[in-house]
Amino acid sequence: MSILLEAQRATSLYESRLRRDGRALMKRKNSSPQWNWRRKTGWGVPLAWLTLCVVWSSTWLVIKVGLRDLPPISYAAIRFIIAVIVLFAVSLGRVRLLPRRGADYAVLALTGVLMFAANYGLLFWGELHVSSGLAAVLQATIPIFGMLSAHLMLPDEPLRLQKLLGALLALGGVAMICERLLGFSGLMAFWGGLGIVFGAACAAFSNVLLKARVIQLAPSMIAGWQMIFGAAPLLVTGFIVEGNPARFHWSALSFFCLLYLAVIGSALTFLLLYWLLPRMTVARLQAISLITPPGAVMLGWAIGGETFSLLSLVGACFVLAGVWMIFRRAEMREPVIQEG
């Protein structure tokens, strides 16, 4: 009798364990990150992603149009000053506004100068001599330089053969574009193209450095402080080289371009970008850089009346193919980043 009771007790305990395990499994399934992600975000993620693609495809032509009236360096500086005001106004009372450590200011200053002063200063100046579509293609080399910088600075992101081949393919496309600019568009177009590529390298190094030096600050405020440190040298340089901004030819169109770039093309896009970071893989998010160059080329051709040679378009295809090779491998290996 005691043996039977022990057997029944063991069976009961075993069934209870199965039931507990079953309930735990169902709980994990019902509370899985993917299920929560779909329930919480719905159409928000694809809508935000498409918004970034559309807006960043349009900014290149808007920069080109604004340069008809405004000088490039002051144009870029005023854009980011307005964007900083918007970012701080939106973040006030919501997140911490100041970095916690003094060393964070040094990192934000260096990355801000590289990202916003060097990169955007050269970009705005380069678009004086290069079409908006080709400027977007040349800026698409940011992930290539970022991959090379990450290999040296981030142990978890080593350089792999497929990424290296993609980088070489893309740089070959850059060489084709710059050679075409030198031969048919003049020396200044050649230097403008090289300036945009150099600015892309500065932006890539800035991103890697910011990732290597973790800063305990809200992403919107990281962007805001970077813009402050980047806009300051642009504003001083522009005042010395280009004169007092009050004396510029402020047409209604140039004023609209400036507000569009500052509010829509900078503040809104950075807020959407940082909102998407915990909800998408980095590879899928960075794939926007594959969408914006063709969009910029089409807008420049349809609205801006820009024309492109066959060699330049072939070089652009090489650039995008190389960047795609880099992202393709990253997406295969990288886990989905879900909202916690």
Short mmCIF file of C-alpha atoms in Angstrom, two decimals:
data_model
loop_
_atom_site.label_atom_id
_atom_site.label_comp_id
_atom_site.label_asym_id
_atom_site.label_seq_id
_atom_site.Cartn_x
_atom_site.Cartn_y
_atom_site.Cartn_z
CA MET A 1 0.00 0.00 0.00
CA SER A 2 2.80 2.39 0.87
CA ILE A 3 4.52 1.60 -2.41
CA LEU A 4 1.30 2.45 -4.29
CA LEU A 5 0.96 5.71 -2.39
CA GLU A 6 4.56 6.64 -3.14
CA ALA A 7 4.01 5.86 -6.83
CA GLN A 8 0.87 8.00 -6.92
CA ARG A 9 2.69 10.83 -5.13
CA ALA A 10 5.59 10.62 -7.61
CA THR A 11 3.16 10.62 -10.54
CA SER A 12 1.36 13.61 -9.08
CA LEU A 13 4.63 15.48 -8.62
CA TYR A 14 5.70 14.61 -12.16
CA GLU A 15 2.41 15.80 -13.61
CA SER A 16 2.67 18.99 -11.59
CA ARG A 17 6.12 19.59 -12.96
CA LEU A 18 4.84 19.06 -16.50
CA ARG A 19 2.00 21.44 -15.89
CA ARG A 20 4.32 24.01 -14.38
CA ASP A 21 6.73 23.66 -17.28
CA GLY A 22 3.85 23.92 -19.72
CA ARG A 23 2.52 27.05 -18.08
CA ALA A 24 6.02 28.55 -18.00
CA LEU A 25 6.49 27.76 -21.67
CA MET A 26 3.16 29.31 -22.60
CA LYS A 27 4.04 32.36 -20.51
CA ARG A 28 7.35 32.75 -22.32
CA LYS A 29 5.62 32.43 -25.68
CA ASN A 30 2.94 34.94 -24.78
CA SER A 31 5.50 37.41 -23.44
CA SER A 32 8.13 36.90 -26.13
CA PRO A 33 9.92 40.06 -27.30
CA GLN A 34 8.64 39.61 -30.86
CA TRP A 35 5.00 39.40 -29.73
CA ASN A 36 5.35 42.45 -27.49
CA TRP A 37 7.16 44.33 -30.22
CA ARG A 38 4.31 43.76 -32.67
CA ARG A 39 1.66 44.56 -30.10
CA LYS A 40 3.31 47.77 -28.94
CA THR A 41 4.53 49.25 -32.20
CA GLY A 42 2.06 48.12 -34.88
CA TRP A 43 2.53 50.29 -37.94
CA GLY A 44 4.76 52.74 -36.07
CA VAL A 45 8.04 51.03 -36.95
CA PRO A 46 7.53 50.73 -40.73
CA LEU A 47 5.96 54.20 -40.86
CA ALA A 48 8.90 55.77 -39.03
CA TRP A 49 11.38 53.85 -41.20
CA LEU A 50 9.67 54.97 -44.42
CA THR A 51 9.52 58.55 -43.12
CA LEU A 52 13.29 58.54 -42.63
CA CYS A 53 13.78 57.17 -46.14
CA VAL A 54 11.57 59.85 -47.72
CA VAL A 55 12.89 62.78 -45.68
CA TRP A 56 16.56 61.90 -46.04
CA SER A 57 16.06 61.35 -49.78
CA SER A 58 14.65 64.87 -50.07
CA THR A 59 17.21 66.76 -47.96
CA TRP A 60 19.90 66.57 -50.65
CA LEU A 61 17.80 68.49 -53.17
CA VAL A 62 16.64 70.94 -50.48
CA ILE A 63 20.28 71.68 -49.63
CA LYS A 64 20.99 72.27 -53.32
CA VAL A 65 18.05 74.65 -53.71
CA GLY A 66 18.95 76.61 -50.58
CA LEU A 67 22.52 77.06 -51.78
CA ARG A 68 21.23 79.29 -54.57
CA ASP A 69 20.80 82.08 -52.02
CA LEU A 70 22.71 81.06 -48.88
CA PRO A 71 26.46 80.42 -48.45
CA PRO A 72 27.23 76.81 -47.47
CA ILE A 73 28.97 77.11 -44.10
CA SER A 74 26.53 79.56 -42.51
CA TYR A 75 23.66 77.63 -44.08
CA ALA A 76 24.75 74.45 -42.28
CA ALA A 77 25.44 76.29 -39.00
CA ILE A 78 22.02 77.97 -38.81
CA ARG A 79 20.34 74.68 -39.68
CA PHE A 80 21.79 72.98 -36.63
CA ILE A 81 21.22 75.93 -34.31
CA ILE A 82 17.50 75.75 -35.07
CA ALA A 83 17.57 71.95 -34.72
CA VAL A 84 19.23 72.25 -31.29
CA ILE A 85 16.50 74.60 -30.09
CA VAL A 86 13.83 72.13 -31.23
CA LEU A 87 15.58 69.11 -29.66
CA PHE A 88 16.03 70.80 -26.28
CA ALA A 89 12.47 72.12 -26.32
CA VAL A 90 11.10 68.63 -26.95
CA SER A 91 13.40 67.00 -24.36
CA LEU A 92 12.89 69.58 -21.59
CA GLY A 93 11.28 67.90 -18.59
CA ARG A 94 11.44 64.47 -20.20
CA VAL A 95 15.10 63.44 -20.06
CA ARG A 96 18.34 64.56 -18.44
CA LEU A 97 19.76 67.50 -20.40
CA LEU A 98 23.37 67.55 -19.14
CA PRO A 99 26.05 64.82 -19.34
CA ARG A 100 26.96 63.20 -16.02
CA ARG A 101 30.75 63.26 -16.39
CA GLY A 102 33.15 65.97 -17.45
CA ALA A 103 34.90 63.57 -19.82
CA ASP A 104 31.61 63.15 -21.71
CA TYR A 105 31.81 66.77 -22.84
CA ALA A 106 35.18 66.07 -24.49
CA VAL A 107 33.76 63.06 -26.36
CA LEU A 108 30.66 65.00 -27.43
CA ALA A 109 32.80 67.94 -28.54
CA LEU A 110 35.13 65.81 -30.67
CA THR A 111 32.37 63.72 -32.23
CA GLY A 112 30.24 66.83 -32.76
CA VAL A 113 33.02 68.62 -34.63
CA LEU A 114 33.66 65.55 -36.78
CA MET A 115 30.00 64.77 -37.47
CA PHE A 116 28.44 68.20 -37.86
CA ALA A 117 31.27 70.67 -38.53
CA ALA A 118 33.57 68.61 -40.75
CA ASN A 119 31.02 66.30 -42.34
CA TYR A 120 28.15 68.71 -42.98
CA GLY A 121 30.42 71.67 -43.64
CA LEU A 122 32.15 69.74 -46.43
CA LEU A 123 28.83 68.34 -47.63
CA PHE A 124 27.18 71.76 -48.01
CA TRP A 125 30.31 73.15 -49.68
CA GLY A 126 30.60 70.09 -51.95
CA GLU A 127 27.04 70.47 -53.17
CA LEU A 128 28.00 73.80 -54.67
CA HIS A 129 29.90 71.80 -57.28
CA VAL A 130 28.31 68.32 -57.21
CA SER A 131 24.73 67.28 -57.94
CA SER A 132 22.49 66.36 -55.03
CA GLY A 133 22.17 62.76 -56.22
CA LEU A 134 25.92 62.17 -56.44
CA ALA A 135 26.39 63.84 -53.05
CA ALA A 136 23.97 61.32 -51.54
CA VAL A 137 25.85 58.44 -53.19
CA LEU A 138 29.20 59.68 -51.91
CA GLN A 139 27.77 60.08 -48.40
CA ALA A 140 26.63 56.44 -48.58
CA THR A 141 30.29 55.51 -47.99
CA ILE A 142 29.86 56.27 -44.26
CA PRO A 143 29.27 52.58 -43.37
CA ILE A 144 32.43 51.61 -45.26
CA PHE A 145 34.66 53.93 -43.26
CA GLY A 146 32.74 52.98 -40.14
CA MET A 147 33.50 49.31 -40.74
CA LEU A 148 37.21 50.04 -41.07
CA SER A 149 37.23 52.22 -37.95
CA ALA A 150 35.25 49.63 -35.97
CA HIS A 151 37.83 46.96 -36.87
CA LEU A 152 40.50 49.05 -35.15
CA MET A 153 38.50 50.35 -32.19
CA LEU A 154 35.77 47.79 -31.43
CA PRO A 155 36.97 44.22 -30.69
CA ASP A 156 33.46 42.82 -31.20
CA GLU A 157 33.28 44.05 -34.80
CA PRO A 158 36.24 42.54 -36.68
CA LEU A 159 36.75 43.07 -40.39
CA ARG A 160 35.50 40.12 -42.46
CA LEU A 161 36.24 39.14 -46.02
CA GLN A 162 32.79 39.89 -47.42
CA LYS A 163 32.77 43.31 -45.80
CA LEU A 164 36.25 44.02 -47.14
CA LEU A 165 35.19 43.05 -50.68
CA GLY A 166 32.12 45.25 -50.35
CA ALA A 167 34.28 48.16 -49.21
CA LEU A 168 36.66 47.73 -52.15
CA LEU A 169 33.73 47.55 -54.58
CA ALA A 170 32.17 50.70 -53.16
CA LEU A 171 35.46 52.62 -53.14
CA GLY A 172 35.93 51.61 -56.78
CA GLY A 173 32.57 53.20 -57.50
CA VAL A 174 33.67 56.37 -55.67
CA ALA A 175 36.80 56.46 -57.82
CA MET A 176 34.69 56.18 -60.98
CA ILE A 177 32.44 59.04 -59.90
CA CYS A 178 35.34 61.32 -58.89
CA GLU A 179 37.22 60.55 -62.13
CA ARG A 180 34.13 61.50 -64.11
CA LEU A 181 33.75 64.71 -62.11
CA LEU A 182 37.39 65.63 -62.76
CA GLY A 183 37.19 64.95 -66.48
CA PHE A 184 33.84 66.52 -67.31
CA SER A 185 32.78 68.80 -64.47
CA GLY A 186 36.01 70.58 -63.64
CA LEU A 187 38.54 70.60 -60.86
CA MET A 188 36.21 72.13 -58.26
CA ALA A 189 33.67 69.35 -58.78
CA PHE A 190 36.46 66.82 -58.21
CA TRP A 191 37.50 68.50 -54.95
CA GLY A 192 33.85 68.84 -53.94
CA GLY A 193 33.37 65.09 -54.38
CA LEU A 194 36.52 64.29 -52.42
CA GLY A 195 35.43 66.70 -49.70
CA ILE A 196 32.10 64.89 -49.32
CA VAL A 197 33.90 61.53 -49.08
CA PHE A 198 36.31 62.92 -46.47
CA GLY A 199 33.36 64.26 -44.50
CA ALA A 200 31.76 60.80 -44.65
CA ALA A 201 34.96 59.33 -43.17
CA CYS A 202 34.82 61.91 -40.34
CA ALA A 203 31.18 61.03 -39.63
CA ALA A 204 31.95 57.29 -39.59
CA PHE A 205 34.84 57.73 -37.16
CA SER A 206 32.59 59.89 -34.98
CA ASN A 207 29.95 57.14 -34.81
CA VAL A 208 32.49 54.47 -33.88
CA LEU A 209 34.14 56.69 -31.26
CA LEU A 210 30.76 57.46 -29.71
CA LYS A 211 29.98 53.75 -29.54
CA ALA A 212 33.36 52.95 -27.98
CA ARG A 213 32.94 55.68 -25.34
CA VAL A 214 29.58 54.95 -23.73
CA ILE A 215 27.81 58.13 -22.58
CA GLN A 216 24.97 57.93 -20.06
CA LEU A 217 22.71 60.44 -21.77
CA ALA A 218 19.49 60.32 -23.73
CA PRO A 219 20.14 59.86 -27.47
CA SER A 220 18.29 63.06 -28.36
CA MET A 221 20.56 64.99 -26.00
CA ILE A 222 23.65 63.30 -27.43
CA ALA A 223 22.61 64.62 -30.83
CA GLY A 224 21.77 68.02 -29.34
CA TRP A 225 25.14 68.47 -27.66
CA GLN A 226 26.95 67.22 -30.76
CA MET A 227 25.11 69.82 -32.82
CA ILE A 228 26.08 72.55 -30.34
CA PHE A 229 29.78 71.68 -30.53
CA GLY A 230 29.58 71.22 -34.30
CA ALA A 231 27.58 74.35 -35.07
CA ALA A 232 29.89 76.66 -33.08
CA PRO A 233 32.96 76.36 -35.38
CA LEU A 234 30.68 76.45 -38.43
CA LEU A 235 29.07 79.68 -37.24
CA VAL A 236 32.42 81.35 -36.48
CA THR A 237 33.99 80.20 -39.76
CA GLY A 238 30.95 81.28 -41.73
CA PHE A 239 30.94 84.72 -40.12
CA ILE A 240 34.64 85.21 -40.95
CA VAL A 241 34.54 83.81 -44.49
CA GLU A 242 30.99 84.58 -45.63
CA GLY A 243 30.04 87.64 -43.60
CA ASN A 244 27.09 88.58 -41.42
CA PRO A 245 24.09 86.25 -41.97
CA ALA A 246 21.75 89.24 -41.68
CA ARG A 247 23.11 90.46 -45.03
CA PHE A 248 22.32 87.24 -46.90
CA HIS A 249 19.63 87.12 -49.56
CA TRP A 250 16.84 85.60 -47.47
CA SER A 251 14.22 84.68 -50.05
CA ALA A 252 11.06 82.84 -49.07
CA LEU A 253 12.37 79.69 -50.74
CA SER A 254 15.72 79.75 -48.94
CA PHE A 255 13.97 80.36 -45.60
CA PHE A 256 11.68 77.40 -46.26
CA CYS A 257 14.67 75.19 -47.14
CA LEU A 258 16.41 76.17 -43.91
CA LEU A 259 13.38 75.44 -41.74
CA TYR A 260 12.74 72.15 -43.55
CA LEU A 261 16.33 70.97 -43.02
CA ALA A 262 16.38 72.08 -39.38
CA VAL A 263 12.98 70.89 -38.14
CA ILE A 264 12.13 68.02 -40.50
CA GLY A 265 15.55 66.98 -41.79
CA SER A 266 17.38 67.19 -38.45
CA ALA A 267 15.23 67.35 -35.29
CA LEU A 268 12.43 65.06 -36.47
CA THR A 269 14.70 62.55 -38.17
CA PHE A 270 17.00 62.24 -35.14
CA LEU A 271 14.01 61.69 -32.86
CA LEU A 272 12.65 58.99 -35.19
CA LEU A 273 16.09 57.43 -35.59
CA TYR A 274 16.62 57.09 -31.85
CA TRP A 275 13.06 55.86 -31.37
CA LEU A 276 13.74 53.08 -33.88
CA LEU A 277 17.08 52.03 -32.37
CA PRO A 278 15.63 49.68 -29.70
CA ARG A 279 13.00 48.35 -32.11
CA MET A 280 15.06 47.34 -35.17
CA THR A 281 18.35 45.69 -35.94
CA VAL A 282 21.16 48.13 -36.63
CA ALA A 283 21.68 46.55 -40.05
CA ARG A 284 18.07 47.10 -41.10
CA LEU A 285 18.10 50.62 -39.74
CA GLN A 286 21.33 51.50 -41.55
CA ALA A 287 19.89 50.06 -44.75
CA ILE A 288 18.23 53.46 -45.11
CA SER A 289 21.54 54.58 -46.62
CA LEU A 290 20.81 52.20 -49.51
CA ILE A 291 17.41 53.80 -50.14
CA THR A 292 18.23 57.49 -49.91
CA PRO A 293 20.79 57.75 -52.77
CA PRO A 294 18.43 56.39 -55.47
CA GLY A 295 15.67 58.56 -54.04
CA ALA A 296 17.92 61.61 -54.12
CA VAL A 297 18.96 60.85 -57.70
CA MET A 298 15.34 60.54 -58.82
CA LEU A 299 14.26 63.74 -57.05
CA GLY A 300 17.25 65.60 -58.48
CA TRP A 301 16.38 64.41 -61.98
CA ALA A 302 12.59 64.93 -61.72
CA ILE A 303 12.49 68.23 -59.79
CA GLY A 304 15.99 69.69 -59.86
CA GLY A 305 16.69 69.07 -63.55
CA GLU A 306 19.96 67.26 -62.77
CA THR A 307 21.57 64.96 -65.32
CA PHE A 308 24.01 62.09 -64.77
CA SER A 309 26.49 60.42 -67.05
CA LEU A 310 26.40 56.67 -67.58
CA LEU A 311 29.78 56.24 -65.86
CA SER A 312 28.57 58.14 -62.80
CA LEU A 313 25.47 55.97 -62.55
CA VAL A 314 27.57 52.81 -62.88
CA GLY A 315 29.86 54.08 -60.13
CA ALA A 316 26.80 54.80 -57.97
CA CYS A 317 25.60 51.23 -58.48
CA PHE A 318 29.03 49.96 -57.37
CA VAL A 319 28.83 52.08 -54.21
CA LEU A 320 25.36 50.81 -53.29
CA ALA A 321 26.28 47.20 -54.10
CA GLY A 322 29.32 47.43 -51.84
CA VAL A 323 27.33 48.90 -48.97
CA TRP A 324 24.70 46.17 -49.45
CA MET A 325 27.38 43.49 -49.14
CA ILE A 326 28.45 44.97 -45.82
CA PHE A 327 24.90 45.18 -44.44
CA ARG A 328 23.90 41.74 -45.74
CA ARG A 329 26.39 39.93 -43.57
CA ALA A 330 25.68 42.12 -40.55
CA GLU A 331 21.96 41.35 -40.77
CA MET A 332 22.59 37.60 -40.89
CA ARG A 333 24.64 37.63 -37.69
CA GLU A 334 23.05 40.37 -35.63
CA PRO A 335 20.14 39.55 -33.26
CA VAL A 336 17.01 41.61 -33.33
CA ILE A 337 17.13 44.47 -30.82
CA GLN A 338 13.77 44.56 -29.08
CA GLU A 339 12.24 47.05 -26.71
CA GLY A 340 12.93 46.09 -23.09
#
